[in-house]
Amino acid sequence: MELLEKVAYLKGMLNGMDLDSDKKETRLITAMIDVIDDLAASVTDLEEETNEMCELIDVLDEDLGEVEEAVFGDDDEADDLEEEMYEVTCPTCGEVLCVDEEMLDEGEMTCPNCGEALEFDLDLGECDCDDCCDNHGSEE
């Protein structure tokens, strides 16, 4: 039984009791049932509005999913496009900064914490690997 139906049942019970409408108790019970009826109507309206909003949110979520698919493509592709980040510690203030390869290629930046000019030297020198990178030693 719905909330409004329950209130209607209470009203019917009150009318069926054939109480003296001039008594204070009867007027109090009638007023209480009227308040309950108003509350039940408000709750029913809120439930309907909530259900409509949930349906709208579901539609918007589906539409957004389509837009994300069109803009970003597959999740696997998005993971491949993420740029690798590097942590750099400012020698002056000790602030740990996250920088990408483009920032490192520029060769310098200013520490946002202390304003110190930071320079990056990417000369990695020669390594001892066996042809696994471009920086291996050459035997001539």
PDB file of C-alpha atoms in Angstrom:
ATOM      1  CA  MET A   1       0.000   0.000   0.000  1.00  0.00           C
ATOM      2  CA  GLU A   2       1.341   3.413  -1.002  1.00  0.00           C
ATOM      3  CA  LEU A   3       1.791   6.210   1.516  1.00  0.00           C
ATOM      4  CA  LEU A   4      -1.156   8.249   0.251  1.00  0.00           C
ATOM      5  CA  GLU A   5      -3.355   5.148   0.335  1.00  0.00           C
ATOM      6  CA  LYS A   6      -2.399   4.568   3.967  1.00  0.00           C
ATOM      7  CA  VAL A   7      -3.371   8.138   4.861  1.00  0.00           C
ATOM      8  CA  ALA A   8      -6.697   7.680   3.061  1.00  0.00           C
ATOM      9  CA  TYR A   9      -7.231   4.514   5.104  1.00  0.00           C
ATOM     10  CA  LEU A  10      -6.585   6.472   8.330  1.00  0.00           C
ATOM     11  CA  LYS A  11      -9.084   9.120   7.241  1.00  0.00           C
ATOM     12  CA  GLY A  12     -11.653   6.428   6.533  1.00  0.00           C
ATOM     13  CA  MET A  13     -11.053   4.867   9.948  1.00  0.00           C
ATOM     14  CA  LEU A  14     -11.537   8.255  11.613  1.00  0.00           C
ATOM     15  CA  ASN A  15     -14.788   8.863   9.720  1.00  0.00           C
ATOM     16  CA  GLY A  16     -15.981   5.316  10.477  1.00  0.00           C
ATOM     17  CA  MET A  17     -15.450   5.772  14.210  1.00  0.00           C
ATOM     18  CA  ASP A  18     -18.243   8.342  14.242  1.00  0.00           C
ATOM     19  CA  LEU A  19     -16.463  10.466  16.840  1.00  0.00           C
ATOM     20  CA  ASP A  20     -17.930  13.683  18.159  1.00  0.00           C
ATOM     21  CA  SER A  21     -16.329  16.394  15.996  1.00  0.00           C
ATOM     22  CA  ASP A  22     -16.717  18.954  18.799  1.00  0.00           C
ATOM     23  CA  LYS A  23     -14.354  17.122  21.157  1.00  0.00           C
ATOM     24  CA  LYS A  24     -10.796  18.381  21.464  1.00  0.00           C
ATOM     25  CA  GLU A  25      -9.379  14.888  20.958  1.00  0.00           C
ATOM     26  CA  THR A  26     -11.247  14.435  17.677  1.00  0.00           C
ATOM     27  CA  ARG A  27     -10.074  17.816  16.360  1.00  0.00           C
ATOM     28  CA  LEU A  28      -6.487  16.932  17.357  1.00  0.00           C
ATOM     29  CA  ILE A  29      -6.607  13.551  15.592  1.00  0.00           C
ATOM     30  CA  THR A  30      -8.138  15.176  12.485  1.00  0.00           C
ATOM     31  CA  ALA A  31      -5.429  17.858  12.437  1.00  0.00           C
ATOM     32  CA  MET A  32      -2.704  15.204  12.844  1.00  0.00           C
ATOM     33  CA  ILE A  33      -4.080  13.160   9.960  1.00  0.00           C
ATOM     34  CA  ASP A  34      -4.211  16.317   7.799  1.00  0.00           C
ATOM     35  CA  VAL A  35      -0.533  16.991   8.562  1.00  0.00           C
ATOM     36  CA  ILE A  36       0.319  13.360   7.778  1.00  0.00           C
ATOM     37  CA  ASP A  37      -1.593  13.708   4.504  1.00  0.00           C
ATOM     38  CA  ASP A  38       0.429  16.820   3.550  1.00  0.00           C
ATOM     39  CA  LEU A  39       3.688  15.061   4.429  1.00  0.00           C
ATOM     40  CA  ALA A  40       2.715  11.979   2.437  1.00  0.00           C
ATOM     41  CA  ALA A  41       1.884  14.141  -0.587  1.00  0.00           C
ATOM     42  CA  SER A  42       5.259  15.909  -0.325  1.00  0.00           C
ATOM     43  CA  VAL A  43       7.151  12.623  -0.006  1.00  0.00           C
ATOM     44  CA  THR A  44       5.303  11.204  -3.009  1.00  0.00           C
ATOM     45  CA  ASP A  45       6.164  14.284  -5.092  1.00  0.00           C
ATOM     46  CA  LEU A  46       9.812  14.059  -4.034  1.00  0.00           C
ATOM     47  CA  GLU A  47       9.953  10.366  -4.939  1.00  0.00           C
ATOM     48  CA  GLU A  48       8.551  11.089  -8.407  1.00  0.00           C
ATOM     49  CA  GLU A  49      10.979  13.962  -8.984  1.00  0.00           C
ATOM     50  CA  THR A  50      13.884  11.831  -7.760  1.00  0.00           C
ATOM     51  CA  ASN A  51      12.958   9.010 -10.122  1.00  0.00           C
ATOM     52  CA  GLU A  52      12.774  11.466 -13.041  1.00  0.00           C
ATOM     53  CA  MET A  53      16.173  12.923 -12.122  1.00  0.00           C
ATOM     54  CA  CYS A  54      17.708   9.441 -11.865  1.00  0.00           C
ATOM     55  CA  GLU A  55      16.445   8.605 -15.343  1.00  0.00           C
ATOM     56  CA  LEU A  56      17.852  11.880 -16.668  1.00  0.00           C
ATOM     57  CA  ILE A  57      21.204  11.230 -15.005  1.00  0.00           C
ATOM     58  CA  ASP A  58      21.334   7.772 -16.607  1.00  0.00           C
ATOM     59  CA  VAL A  59      20.678   9.304 -20.052  1.00  0.00           C
ATOM     60  CA  LEU A  60      23.330  11.991 -19.463  1.00  0.00           C
ATOM     61  CA  ASP A  61      25.819   9.366 -18.276  1.00  0.00           C
ATOM     62  CA  GLU A  62      25.295   7.344 -21.446  1.00  0.00           C
ATOM     63  CA  ASP A  63      25.665  10.478 -23.588  1.00  0.00           C
ATOM     64  CA  LEU A  64      28.823  11.473 -21.732  1.00  0.00           C
ATOM     65  CA  GLY A  65      30.213   7.990 -22.255  1.00  0.00           C
ATOM     66  CA  GLU A  66      29.691   8.390 -25.996  1.00  0.00           C
ATOM     67  CA  VAL A  67      31.398  11.792 -25.954  1.00  0.00           C
ATOM     68  CA  GLU A  68      34.343  10.394 -23.979  1.00  0.00           C
ATOM     69  CA  GLU A  69      34.637   7.537 -26.450  1.00  0.00           C
ATOM     70  CA  ALA A  70      34.615   9.974 -29.388  1.00  0.00           C
ATOM     71  CA  VAL A  71      37.126  12.368 -27.817  1.00  0.00           C
ATOM     72  CA  PHE A  72      39.472  10.024 -25.987  1.00  0.00           C
ATOM     73  CA  GLY A  73      38.921   6.780 -27.848  1.00  0.00           C
ATOM     74  CA  ASP A  74      39.730   3.494 -26.211  1.00  0.00           C
ATOM     75  CA  ASP A  75      40.970   3.408 -22.623  1.00  0.00           C
ATOM     76  CA  ASP A  76      44.053   1.516 -23.822  1.00  0.00           C
ATOM     77  CA  GLU A  77      44.854   4.323 -26.255  1.00  0.00           C
ATOM     78  CA  ALA A  78      44.461   6.921 -23.491  1.00  0.00           C
ATOM     79  CA  ASP A  79      46.944   5.025 -21.323  1.00  0.00           C
ATOM     80  CA  ASP A  80      49.470   5.020 -24.161  1.00  0.00           C
ATOM     81  CA  LEU A  81      49.112   8.778 -24.616  1.00  0.00           C
ATOM     82  CA  GLU A  82      49.927   9.613 -21.014  1.00  0.00           C
ATOM     83  CA  GLU A  83      53.285  11.277 -20.796  1.00  0.00           C
ATOM     84  CA  GLU A  84      55.924   9.957 -18.459  1.00  0.00           C
ATOM     85  CA  MET A  85      56.601  12.265 -15.515  1.00  0.00           C
ATOM     86  CA  TYR A  86      59.871  12.691 -13.630  1.00  0.00           C
ATOM     87  CA  GLU A  87      60.514  13.895 -10.105  1.00  0.00           C
ATOM     88  CA  VAL A  88      63.101  16.634  -9.664  1.00  0.00           C
ATOM     89  CA  THR A  89      64.172  17.942  -6.260  1.00  0.00           C
ATOM     90  CA  CYS A  90      65.063  21.605  -5.950  1.00  0.00           C
ATOM     91  CA  PRO A  91      68.554  21.804  -4.385  1.00  0.00           C
ATOM     92  CA  THR A  92      67.696  25.066  -2.619  1.00  0.00           C
ATOM     93  CA  CYS A  93      64.374  24.383  -0.901  1.00  0.00           C
ATOM     94  CA  GLY A  94      64.055  20.606  -1.280  1.00  0.00           C
ATOM     95  CA  GLU A  95      60.683  20.884  -3.067  1.00  0.00           C
ATOM     96  CA  VAL A  96      59.915  17.806  -5.181  1.00  0.00           C
ATOM     97  CA  LEU A  97      58.620  18.839  -8.596  1.00  0.00           C
ATOM     98  CA  CYS A  98      56.984  16.665 -11.230  1.00  0.00           C
ATOM     99  CA  VAL A  99      58.150  17.506 -14.732  1.00  0.00           C
ATOM    100  CA  ASP A 100      57.514  15.956 -18.113  1.00  0.00           C
ATOM    101  CA  GLU A 101      59.957  15.302 -20.926  1.00  0.00           C
ATOM    102  CA  GLU A 102      59.112  18.559 -22.678  1.00  0.00           C
ATOM    103  CA  MET A 103      60.037  20.561 -19.569  1.00  0.00           C
ATOM    104  CA  LEU A 104      63.303  18.630 -19.295  1.00  0.00           C
ATOM    105  CA  ASP A 105      64.076  19.279 -22.970  1.00  0.00           C
ATOM    106  CA  GLU A 106      63.781  23.035 -22.360  1.00  0.00           C
ATOM    107  CA  GLY A 107      66.775  22.653 -20.073  1.00  0.00           C
ATOM    108  CA  GLU A 108      65.663  25.018 -17.331  1.00  0.00           C
ATOM    109  CA  MET A 109      62.767  26.171 -15.208  1.00  0.00           C
ATOM    110  CA  THR A 110      62.074  28.208 -12.097  1.00  0.00           C
ATOM    111  CA  CYS A 111      61.188  26.447  -8.850  1.00  0.00           C
ATOM    112  CA  PRO A 112      57.594  27.473  -8.063  1.00  0.00           C
ATOM    113  CA  ASN A 113      58.326  27.236  -4.333  1.00  0.00           C
ATOM    114  CA  CYS A 114      61.478  29.344  -3.908  1.00  0.00           C
ATOM    115  CA  GLY A 115      62.049  30.936  -7.337  1.00  0.00           C
ATOM    116  CA  GLU A 116      65.465  29.293  -7.809  1.00  0.00           C
ATOM    117  CA  ALA A 117      66.507  28.810 -11.446  1.00  0.00           C
ATOM    118  CA  LEU A 118      66.850  25.088 -12.099  1.00  0.00           C
ATOM    119  CA  GLU A 119      68.904  23.776 -15.001  1.00  0.00           C
ATOM    120  CA  PHE A 120      68.649  20.305 -16.476  1.00  0.00           C
ATOM    121  CA  ASP A 121      71.573  18.622 -18.180  1.00  0.00           C
ATOM    122  CA  LEU A 122      70.426  15.509 -19.989  1.00  0.00           C
ATOM    123  CA  ASP A 123      73.888  14.458 -21.122  1.00  0.00           C
ATOM    124  CA  LEU A 124      73.769  10.912 -19.848  1.00  0.00           C
ATOM    125  CA  GLY A 125      77.294  10.041 -20.929  1.00  0.00           C
ATOM    126  CA  GLU A 126      78.213   6.506 -21.875  1.00  0.00           C
ATOM    127  CA  CYS A 127      76.847   3.435 -20.154  1.00  0.00           C
ATOM    128  CA  ASP A 128      78.162  -0.091 -19.859  1.00  0.00           C
ATOM    129  CA  CYS A 129      75.269  -1.796 -21.576  1.00  0.00           C
ATOM    130  CA  ASP A 130      75.471  -4.054 -24.598  1.00  0.00           C
ATOM    131  CA  ASP A 131      73.636  -2.056 -27.277  1.00  0.00           C
ATOM    132  CA  CYS A 132      70.453  -1.674 -25.199  1.00  0.00           C
ATOM    133  CA  CYS A 133      70.389   2.125 -25.530  1.00  0.00           C
ATOM    134  CA  ASP A 134      71.899   4.970 -27.520  1.00  0.00           C
ATOM    135  CA  ASN A 135      74.415   5.806 -24.777  1.00  0.00           C
ATOM    136  CA  HIS A 136      76.508   2.653 -24.815  1.00  0.00           C
ATOM    137  CA  GLY A 137      80.266   2.751 -25.212  1.00  0.00           C
ATOM    138  CA  SER A 138      81.566   2.047 -28.674  1.00  0.00           C
ATOM    139  CA  GLU A 139      84.409  -0.327 -29.287  1.00  0.00           C
ATOM    140  CA  GLU A 140      86.542   0.791 -32.189  1.00  0.00           C
TER     141      GLU A 140
END
